[in-house]
Each structure stands twice: as C-alpha cells, then as structure tokens.
Amino acid sequence: MEENKDPQEQDLLLSKPEIADSDKIIAENTDSELKFENRLDLSELQQSVNKIKEEIGKVIVGQKDMIDMLIASLLAKGHALIEGVPGVAKTITAKLIAKSLSVDFSRIQFTPDLMPSDILGTSIFNLKTSEFEFKKGPIFSNMVLIDEINRAPAKTQAALFEVMEEQQITIDGNKFALDTPFMVLATQNPIEQEGTYRLPEAQLDRFLFKIDVDYPNLDEEVEIISREHQLKEKVKINEISSFLTASQIANYQNVVTQILVEAHLLKYIAELIIATRNNPFLYLGASPRASIAILKASKAFAAMSGRDFVTPEDIKRAAIPVLHHRVIVTPEREMEGVTSKQIIAQIIETVEIPR
C-alpha cells in the first residue's frame, strides 16, 4: 500500500520534466532598450570587460556563461569552482583569464600527496642568520589556478579555508597578508571518482560560483576543429595580450561595491535564501554567506551590463550558480534524480518578484 504523503509536500512534489529548467531562469538582457543616466561612470569597466571577452574569444569557442561568471567573480572579489568533464576548456579558460590581466599568476596541480606547506609555504632555517625564514608558497599570487582541486585530501583542502575567506594565512603564529586582487579559480572533474576527495561543505561555501561546463553544440564543435586546423605551429595562449593592471582591477572592484540595490531587492534576496531553508526537498539550506554572495554577484552582473543599479533579473541570474553548490538535496529526491539546480529554479519561480 502506498504511503500517504504530506499535503504540503504533495503540492511541491515535482516530477523531473515538471521542474523548471535552470537555463530558462536566466532572463534575456534587454538593458540596451532602456534609457537611463548612470550616477557612476561604468564606461571604462564595460570596455575592459568586452576586451577580456574579445581576447578570450580568440581561443575559446562559446562558453559565454562561464566567461561571464569568471569575470563577475573577479569584479565581486570572489572565487570560482569550474566543474566539467575533461576536454571542455576549463583549465585553458582560467589560464586565458589570467593571461589577459597584468597580474601575478600561479598554477597548483592538486595531487593526493600534496601537503599544506606545498601550497602556503614553509619556514626554513637560514644558516647565515641562524634564524628561520618564511618561504612563500604558490598561493601568494594575484590569481591562483588550482587544477583538479578534489584530488587533494582534507588536510590540504583545509589549508585554503583561511586564505580564501580572509586573504591571509597564519603560520607559526605569524600572519601573512596576500596582495590584492586575489582570486582562486579551481577545476574539478565530476565523472572520475578514483583518487578523488569530496570537497567539504565549508570549502564549497567559500566559492562565489560553481560553474558547470557543458559540451559545445555542433556549430561550436566545427568551429573548434577548424581553428585547431588553422592554428598549425602557433601556441594558443600566445594569442592573448595582457592589458588590465592590478590597480585597475582594484578600482573596478571598488566601483562594483557602489552599485545601488533597493531595499525591496535586498528583501527579495533574503526571501530566496529563506525559501531554501524551508524547502522539503533540501536537507541543507543556504547560509547568510549565500545571501551576501548573491548580493555581490548581482552587483557585478549589473556593472557588466552598464547599469549602476541591480534589477531582479541580475539576482535571478546569480541565484543558481551561487546557490546550487551550497545546498544539499534530501536522499529521497536525489535517488529520484532531482538536482539542486532544479529545486533552486523552482524556488525562483515561486518567490514573488518585487515590482
């Protein structure tokens, strides 16, 4: 005999085809049709964003959403986790973003035998001075690419907690601050499980976005093959020129913090977050850090669109990549194939948009 379901849960229960497609949540940008005068001058920021896209477009075909979110992460002083199967340009795109910026860049290949000192640095005894000297690790850079982040054990993952949240590390009782801007771009393969470690929820929460990278479509695949055929002896990454300095990036990040957000939109963000905590399909809802992340991301998207104010569409655009790695689906729904993206998309549809 079939077990009776709670009436409230029965109303919310959605079969897979009925759950809103997350791709449909992102509204089309119609800002070009609007006429308004900004109180902030965003022209230089927009030109730089377009220039970054243009430079990356010399090598990468498609993947526009990933590139937009990586740029938004940079402007919002956030970090990004890129997930996708091998060969979909995760690592190369991160390297190209760094190449287009005139800032320090380092790459760390995570492996099961990697130790925290291999990332942060270590104290070495100097025979000349008879004192210990701290040798900085590769984390001391403006942009850090961590390849296959889920291959390192928990002890090494924990070494990133402080540096990602507070932009400093503490070793032997001494604090070492990192230069600005500072951004971590991490990649991981969701398919291969052997020799990998699941990222702790506390660490996932420190990533502004979790970006899922899909396969290219037919036209994009043909373009990728054609470009590779025409490339011959040229090196892809050498086609990219560096033009943005650290001081310019810091200035843009400061401008983004001044983007206007109306009080009713702040309440809208809070209502979305509260809805994740009350949803019967979610075992774990989003934390206040997620609220702040949506706020920062929506400001970055508004600035990239040339607006000095946030709209509900900016918030909806930010919600799924900000939230879907911060919540946990109940085991029952997970077994049914329901994903966190689908549940968040359904929440966005049910929470009333402020007018």
Short mmCIF file of C-alpha atoms in Angstrom, two decimals:
data_model
loop_
_atom_site.label_atom_id
_atom_site.label_comp_id
_atom_site.label_asym_id
_atom_site.label_seq_id
_atom_site.Cartn_x
_atom_site.Cartn_y
_atom_site.Cartn_z
CA MET A 1 0.00 0.00 0.00
CA GLU A 2 1.39 3.40 -0.96
CA GLU A 3 2.36 5.63 1.95
CA ASN A 4 0.32 8.84 2.28
CA LYS A 5 2.37 11.96 1.57
CA ASP A 6 2.14 15.23 3.44
CA PRO A 7 -0.31 17.54 1.57
CA GLN A 8 2.18 20.40 1.51
CA GLU A 9 4.89 18.13 0.17
CA GLN A 10 2.42 16.67 -2.35
CA ASP A 11 1.85 20.18 -3.76
CA LEU A 12 5.56 20.81 -4.01
CA LEU A 13 6.45 17.39 -5.40
CA LEU A 14 7.61 17.81 -8.95
CA SER A 15 8.48 15.14 -11.43
CA LYS A 16 11.69 15.71 -13.38
CA PRO A 17 10.01 17.04 -16.55
CA GLU A 18 7.90 19.48 -14.46
CA ILE A 19 10.81 21.03 -12.61
CA ALA A 20 11.80 24.30 -14.20
CA ASP A 21 14.81 24.17 -16.48
CA SER A 22 17.54 26.28 -14.87
CA ASP A 23 18.60 27.61 -18.25
CA LYS A 24 15.15 29.21 -18.69
CA ILE A 25 15.51 31.14 -15.45
CA ILE A 26 18.20 33.43 -16.83
CA ALA A 27 16.25 36.21 -18.47
CA GLU A 28 17.33 37.78 -21.71
CA ASN A 29 19.18 41.04 -21.27
CA THR A 30 17.04 43.88 -22.55
CA ASP A 31 19.03 46.68 -20.95
CA SER A 32 20.03 48.02 -24.36
CA GLU A 33 16.42 49.14 -24.84
CA LEU A 34 16.37 51.14 -21.61
CA LYS A 35 17.32 54.80 -21.45
CA PHE A 36 18.81 55.99 -18.20
CA GLU A 37 21.70 58.04 -16.90
CA ASN A 38 24.14 56.37 -14.50
CA ARG A 39 25.42 58.16 -11.44
CA LEU A 40 28.57 56.02 -11.75
CA ASP A 41 30.80 56.06 -14.83
CA LEU A 42 30.89 52.43 -15.93
CA SER A 43 32.12 53.00 -19.48
CA GLU A 44 35.74 52.08 -18.75
CA LEU A 45 34.70 48.97 -16.82
CA GLN A 46 32.45 47.86 -19.67
CA GLN A 47 35.21 48.43 -22.23
CA SER A 48 37.61 46.34 -20.18
CA VAL A 49 35.05 43.52 -19.77
CA ASN A 50 34.43 43.49 -23.52
CA LYS A 51 38.15 43.50 -24.16
CA ILE A 52 38.64 40.45 -21.89
CA LYS A 53 35.84 38.63 -23.72
CA GLU A 54 37.37 39.60 -27.06
CA GLU A 55 40.81 38.30 -26.05
CA ILE A 56 39.44 35.02 -24.70
CA GLY A 57 37.27 34.66 -27.81
CA LYS A 58 40.44 34.42 -29.89
CA VAL A 59 40.97 30.96 -28.41
CA ILE A 60 37.74 29.77 -26.74
CA VAL A 61 34.63 28.99 -28.79
CA GLY A 62 31.32 29.51 -26.97
CA GLN A 63 31.23 29.02 -23.16
CA LYS A 64 29.88 32.57 -22.79
CA ASP A 65 28.15 31.87 -19.47
CA MET A 66 31.36 30.51 -17.95
CA ILE A 67 33.38 33.53 -19.12
CA ASP A 68 30.75 35.96 -17.80
CA MET A 69 30.73 34.28 -14.39
CA LEU A 70 34.53 34.24 -14.18
CA ILE A 71 34.65 37.98 -14.91
CA ALA A 72 31.84 38.59 -12.40
CA SER A 73 33.79 36.61 -9.79
CA LEU A 74 36.80 38.85 -10.36
CA LEU A 75 34.74 42.04 -10.06
CA ALA A 76 32.94 40.77 -6.93
CA LYS A 77 36.20 39.70 -5.20
CA GLY A 78 35.03 36.10 -5.26
CA HIS A 79 36.39 32.68 -6.18
CA ALA A 80 35.06 30.28 -8.78
CA LEU A 81 34.84 26.49 -8.96
CA ILE A 82 34.63 25.16 -12.53
CA GLU A 83 33.25 21.65 -12.95
CA GLY A 84 33.14 19.68 -16.17
CA VAL A 85 34.34 16.56 -17.92
CA PRO A 86 37.90 16.56 -19.32
CA GLY A 87 38.48 18.50 -22.50
CA VAL A 88 35.81 21.22 -22.26
CA ALA A 89 38.35 24.07 -21.80
CA LYS A 90 38.09 24.52 -18.02
CA THR A 91 41.80 24.96 -17.36
CA ILE A 92 42.63 26.84 -20.56
CA THR A 93 39.83 29.37 -19.95
CA ALA A 94 41.10 30.06 -16.43
CA LYS A 95 44.63 30.49 -17.80
CA LEU A 96 43.37 32.86 -20.50
CA ILE A 97 41.52 35.00 -17.95
CA ALA A 98 44.80 35.31 -16.02
CA LYS A 99 46.77 35.97 -19.22
CA SER A 100 44.52 38.92 -20.12
CA LEU A 101 45.39 40.55 -16.78
CA SER A 102 48.78 42.07 -15.97
CA VAL A 103 48.90 40.41 -12.54
CA ASP A 104 50.85 37.60 -10.89
CA PHE A 105 49.59 34.13 -11.76
CA SER A 106 50.40 30.72 -10.32
CA ARG A 107 49.09 27.23 -11.01
CA ILE A 108 48.90 24.41 -8.48
CA GLN A 109 48.24 20.85 -9.59
CA PHE A 110 46.49 19.11 -6.70
CA THR A 111 47.55 15.51 -6.04
CA PRO A 112 46.83 13.04 -3.20
CA ASP A 113 50.33 13.52 -1.73
CA LEU A 114 50.20 17.33 -1.72
CA MET A 115 50.85 18.86 1.71
CA PRO A 116 49.61 22.22 3.10
CA SER A 117 53.17 23.55 3.12
CA ASP A 118 53.37 22.89 -0.64
CA ILE A 119 50.63 25.49 -1.07
CA LEU A 120 51.16 28.01 1.72
CA GLY A 121 54.93 27.90 2.12
CA THR A 122 57.21 26.85 4.95
CA SER A 123 59.80 28.19 7.39
CA ILE A 124 63.40 27.32 6.50
CA PHE A 125 66.39 27.70 8.80
CA ASN A 126 68.92 30.18 7.43
CA LEU A 127 72.44 29.12 8.46
CA LYS A 128 73.84 32.60 7.79
CA THR A 129 71.46 34.44 10.11
CA SER A 130 70.70 31.48 12.41
CA GLU A 131 67.02 32.33 12.08
CA PHE A 132 64.01 30.80 10.41
CA GLU A 133 62.84 32.48 7.21
CA PHE A 134 59.42 32.03 5.70
CA LYS A 135 59.46 30.95 2.06
CA LYS A 136 56.17 31.84 0.42
CA GLY A 137 54.25 29.16 -1.46
CA PRO A 138 52.41 29.47 -4.78
CA ILE A 139 49.25 30.70 -3.06
CA PHE A 140 50.97 34.11 -2.76
CA SER A 141 49.80 35.39 -6.11
CA ASN A 142 47.01 37.56 -7.51
CA MET A 143 45.33 34.80 -9.46
CA VAL A 144 45.74 31.15 -8.46
CA LEU A 145 44.59 28.29 -10.67
CA ILE A 146 44.06 25.05 -8.73
CA ASP A 147 43.75 22.19 -11.17
CA GLU A 148 41.72 19.14 -10.06
CA ILE A 149 41.09 20.53 -6.61
CA ASN A 150 39.23 17.38 -5.49
CA ARG A 151 42.38 15.24 -5.76
CA ALA A 152 43.93 16.53 -2.52
CA PRO A 153 42.96 15.15 0.93
CA ALA A 154 41.06 17.09 3.60
CA LYS A 155 44.20 18.30 5.39
CA THR A 156 45.40 20.08 2.26
CA GLN A 157 41.92 21.38 1.45
CA ALA A 158 41.73 22.92 4.92
CA ALA A 159 44.82 24.98 4.14
CA LEU A 160 42.69 27.01 1.73
CA PHE A 161 39.95 27.94 4.21
CA GLU A 162 41.61 30.97 5.76
CA VAL A 163 43.25 32.28 2.62
CA MET A 164 40.03 32.15 0.56
CA GLU A 165 37.91 33.86 3.20
CA GLU A 166 40.31 36.35 4.80
CA GLN A 167 43.02 36.75 2.14
CA GLN A 168 45.71 35.91 4.68
CA ILE A 169 47.46 32.87 6.11
CA THR A 170 48.69 32.14 9.63
CA ILE A 171 51.85 30.06 10.04
CA ASP A 172 53.86 29.61 13.25
CA GLY A 173 51.77 32.32 14.90
CA ASN A 174 52.59 34.86 12.19
CA LYS A 175 50.05 36.35 9.81
CA PHE A 176 50.91 36.98 6.18
CA ALA A 177 48.55 39.11 4.08
CA LEU A 178 48.15 38.47 0.35
CA ASP A 179 48.24 41.18 -2.29
CA THR A 180 45.08 42.42 -3.98
CA PRO A 181 43.42 41.45 -6.18
CA PHE A 182 43.30 37.81 -5.08
CA MET A 183 41.21 35.16 -6.78
CA VAL A 184 41.16 31.35 -6.73
CA LEU A 185 40.00 29.53 -9.85
CA ALA A 186 39.59 25.81 -9.21
CA THR A 187 38.65 22.99 -11.57
CA GLN A 188 37.32 19.53 -10.89
CA ASN A 189 36.12 16.52 -12.86
CA PRO A 190 32.69 15.25 -11.73
CA ILE A 191 32.99 11.91 -13.53
CA GLU A 192 36.26 10.41 -12.34
CA GLN A 193 35.95 9.25 -8.72
CA GLU A 194 39.07 7.13 -8.19
CA GLY A 195 41.72 9.02 -6.23
CA THR A 196 39.43 11.99 -5.53
CA TYR A 197 38.04 13.51 -2.33
CA ARG A 198 34.70 15.23 -1.95
CA LEU A 199 35.15 18.90 -1.13
CA PRO A 200 33.95 19.82 2.38
CA GLU A 201 30.78 21.92 2.52
CA ALA A 202 32.71 24.62 4.39
CA GLN A 203 35.09 24.91 1.46
CA LEU A 204 32.38 24.85 -1.20
CA ASP A 205 30.70 27.70 0.67
CA ARG A 206 33.77 29.85 0.06
CA PHE A 207 33.35 29.74 -3.72
CA LEU A 208 31.17 32.53 -5.06
CA PHE A 209 30.15 30.48 -8.10
CA LYS A 210 30.14 26.83 -9.04
CA ILE A 211 30.21 26.85 -12.83
CA ASP A 212 29.08 23.73 -14.68
CA VAL A 213 30.63 23.49 -18.15
CA ASP A 214 28.72 21.56 -20.80
CA TYR A 215 29.78 20.12 -24.14
CA PRO A 216 29.77 22.51 -27.13
CA ASN A 217 26.98 22.23 -29.70
CA LEU A 218 27.54 21.09 -33.31
CA ASP A 219 28.40 24.52 -34.75
CA GLU A 220 30.79 25.25 -31.89
CA GLU A 221 32.43 21.85 -32.30
CA VAL A 222 33.00 22.51 -36.01
CA GLU A 223 34.49 25.93 -35.18
CA ILE A 224 36.84 24.38 -32.59
CA ILE A 225 38.12 21.84 -35.12
CA SER A 226 38.52 24.50 -37.83
CA ARG A 227 40.52 26.79 -35.55
CA GLU A 228 42.77 23.96 -34.46
CA HIS A 229 43.38 23.05 -38.10
CA GLN A 230 44.32 26.64 -38.97
CA LEU A 231 46.49 27.12 -35.89
CA LYS A 232 49.35 24.95 -37.21
CA GLU A 233 52.52 25.75 -35.20
CA LYS A 234 51.09 28.67 -33.21
CA VAL A 235 50.60 28.42 -29.44
CA LYS A 236 47.03 29.28 -28.41
CA ILE A 237 47.80 31.18 -25.25
CA ASN A 238 50.32 33.43 -27.03
CA GLU A 239 47.43 34.95 -28.98
CA ILE A 240 46.21 36.69 -25.80
CA SER A 241 47.54 40.11 -24.76
CA SER A 242 47.66 41.40 -21.17
CA PHE A 243 46.17 44.83 -20.56
CA LEU A 244 44.46 45.14 -17.13
CA THR A 245 46.68 46.05 -14.18
CA ALA A 246 46.14 45.19 -10.52
CA SER A 247 45.30 48.82 -9.67
CA GLN A 248 42.67 48.96 -12.45
CA ILE A 249 41.06 45.75 -11.22
CA ALA A 250 41.01 47.08 -7.65
CA ASN A 251 39.35 50.25 -8.91
CA TYR A 252 36.68 48.28 -10.77
CA GLN A 253 36.04 46.16 -7.69
CA ASN A 254 35.53 49.35 -5.68
CA VAL A 255 33.09 50.68 -8.28
CA VAL A 256 31.06 47.45 -8.13
CA THR A 257 30.57 47.84 -4.37
CA GLN A 258 28.86 51.21 -5.07
CA ILE A 259 26.18 49.71 -7.31
CA LEU A 260 22.74 50.66 -5.98
CA VAL A 261 20.45 47.97 -4.55
CA GLU A 262 16.94 48.96 -3.46
CA ALA A 263 15.59 47.77 -0.10
CA HIS A 264 12.86 45.63 -1.71
CA LEU A 265 15.55 43.78 -3.70
CA LEU A 266 17.52 43.08 -0.54
CA LYS A 267 14.34 41.56 0.88
CA TYR A 268 13.92 39.54 -2.34
CA ILE A 269 17.39 38.03 -1.87
CA ALA A 270 16.54 37.18 1.74
CA GLU A 271 13.25 35.54 0.70
CA LEU A 272 15.08 33.32 -1.81
CA ILE A 273 17.53 32.22 0.87
CA ILE A 274 14.80 31.57 3.45
CA ALA A 275 12.91 29.50 0.86
CA THR A 276 15.89 27.14 0.55
CA ARG A 277 15.81 26.53 4.30
CA ASN A 278 12.09 25.72 4.30
CA ASN A 279 12.04 23.57 1.17
CA PRO A 280 11.18 19.91 1.96
CA PHE A 281 13.39 18.72 -0.93
CA LEU A 282 16.53 20.22 0.63
CA TYR A 283 18.31 18.66 3.57
CA LEU A 284 20.53 21.72 3.98
CA GLY A 285 19.54 25.27 3.01
CA ALA A 286 21.73 28.26 2.19
CA SER A 287 23.55 30.30 4.84
CA PRO A 288 23.82 34.10 5.25
CA ARG A 289 27.10 33.88 3.34
CA ALA A 290 25.00 32.83 0.35
CA SER A 291 22.84 35.96 0.73
CA ILE A 292 25.95 38.14 0.63
CA ALA A 293 27.27 36.16 -2.35
CA ILE A 294 24.07 36.79 -4.36
CA LEU A 295 24.28 40.49 -3.47
CA LYS A 296 27.89 40.75 -4.66
CA ALA A 297 27.30 38.70 -7.81
CA SER A 298 24.18 40.66 -8.82
CA LYS A 299 26.12 43.93 -8.42
CA ALA A 300 28.85 42.57 -10.68
CA PHE A 301 26.32 41.48 -13.32
CA ALA A 302 24.67 44.92 -13.20
CA ALA A 303 28.02 46.67 -13.69
CA MET A 304 28.91 44.36 -16.58
CA SER A 305 25.59 45.33 -18.19
CA GLY A 306 26.42 49.04 -17.85
CA ARG A 307 23.94 49.75 -15.06
CA ASP A 308 24.68 51.30 -11.67
CA PHE A 309 21.66 49.60 -10.11
CA VAL A 310 20.61 45.98 -9.58
CA THR A 311 17.44 44.54 -11.12
CA PRO A 312 15.55 41.35 -10.18
CA GLU A 313 16.97 39.74 -13.35
CA ASP A 314 20.52 40.24 -12.01
CA ILE A 315 19.53 38.46 -8.81
CA LYS A 316 17.83 35.60 -10.69
CA ARG A 317 20.88 35.26 -12.93
CA ALA A 318 23.15 34.98 -9.90
CA ALA A 319 20.94 32.69 -7.80
CA ILE A 320 21.58 29.28 -9.38
CA PRO A 321 25.41 29.44 -9.77
CA VAL A 322 25.67 30.94 -6.26
CA LEU A 323 23.31 28.52 -4.50
CA HIS A 324 23.39 25.10 -6.13
CA HIS A 325 26.68 24.03 -4.50
CA ARG A 326 25.68 25.41 -1.08
CA VAL A 327 22.54 23.32 -0.58
CA ILE A 328 22.10 19.55 -0.15
CA VAL A 329 19.23 17.62 -1.71
CA THR A 330 17.44 15.10 0.51
CA PRO A 331 18.47 11.49 -0.16
CA GLU A 332 14.96 10.57 -1.34
CA ARG A 333 14.88 13.29 -4.01
CA GLU A 334 18.47 12.61 -5.00
CA MET A 335 17.58 8.98 -5.68
CA GLU A 336 14.77 10.21 -7.92
CA GLY A 337 17.31 12.16 -9.96
CA VAL A 338 16.25 15.61 -8.75
CA THR A 339 19.17 18.08 -8.69
CA SER A 340 19.83 21.15 -6.58
CA LYS A 341 19.71 23.28 -9.74
CA GLN A 342 16.19 22.14 -10.49
CA ILE A 343 14.99 22.80 -6.95
CA ILE A 344 16.53 26.30 -6.89
CA ALA A 345 14.99 27.06 -10.27
CA GLN A 346 11.60 26.02 -8.85
CA ILE A 347 12.15 28.25 -5.80
CA ILE A 348 12.98 31.21 -8.04
CA GLU A 349 9.70 30.63 -9.90
CA THR A 350 7.64 30.52 -6.70
CA VAL A 351 9.13 33.52 -4.83
CA GLU A 352 7.32 36.68 -5.89
CA ILE A 353 9.46 39.16 -7.81
CA PRO A 354 9.30 42.67 -6.31
CA ARG A 355 7.94 45.41 -8.56
#
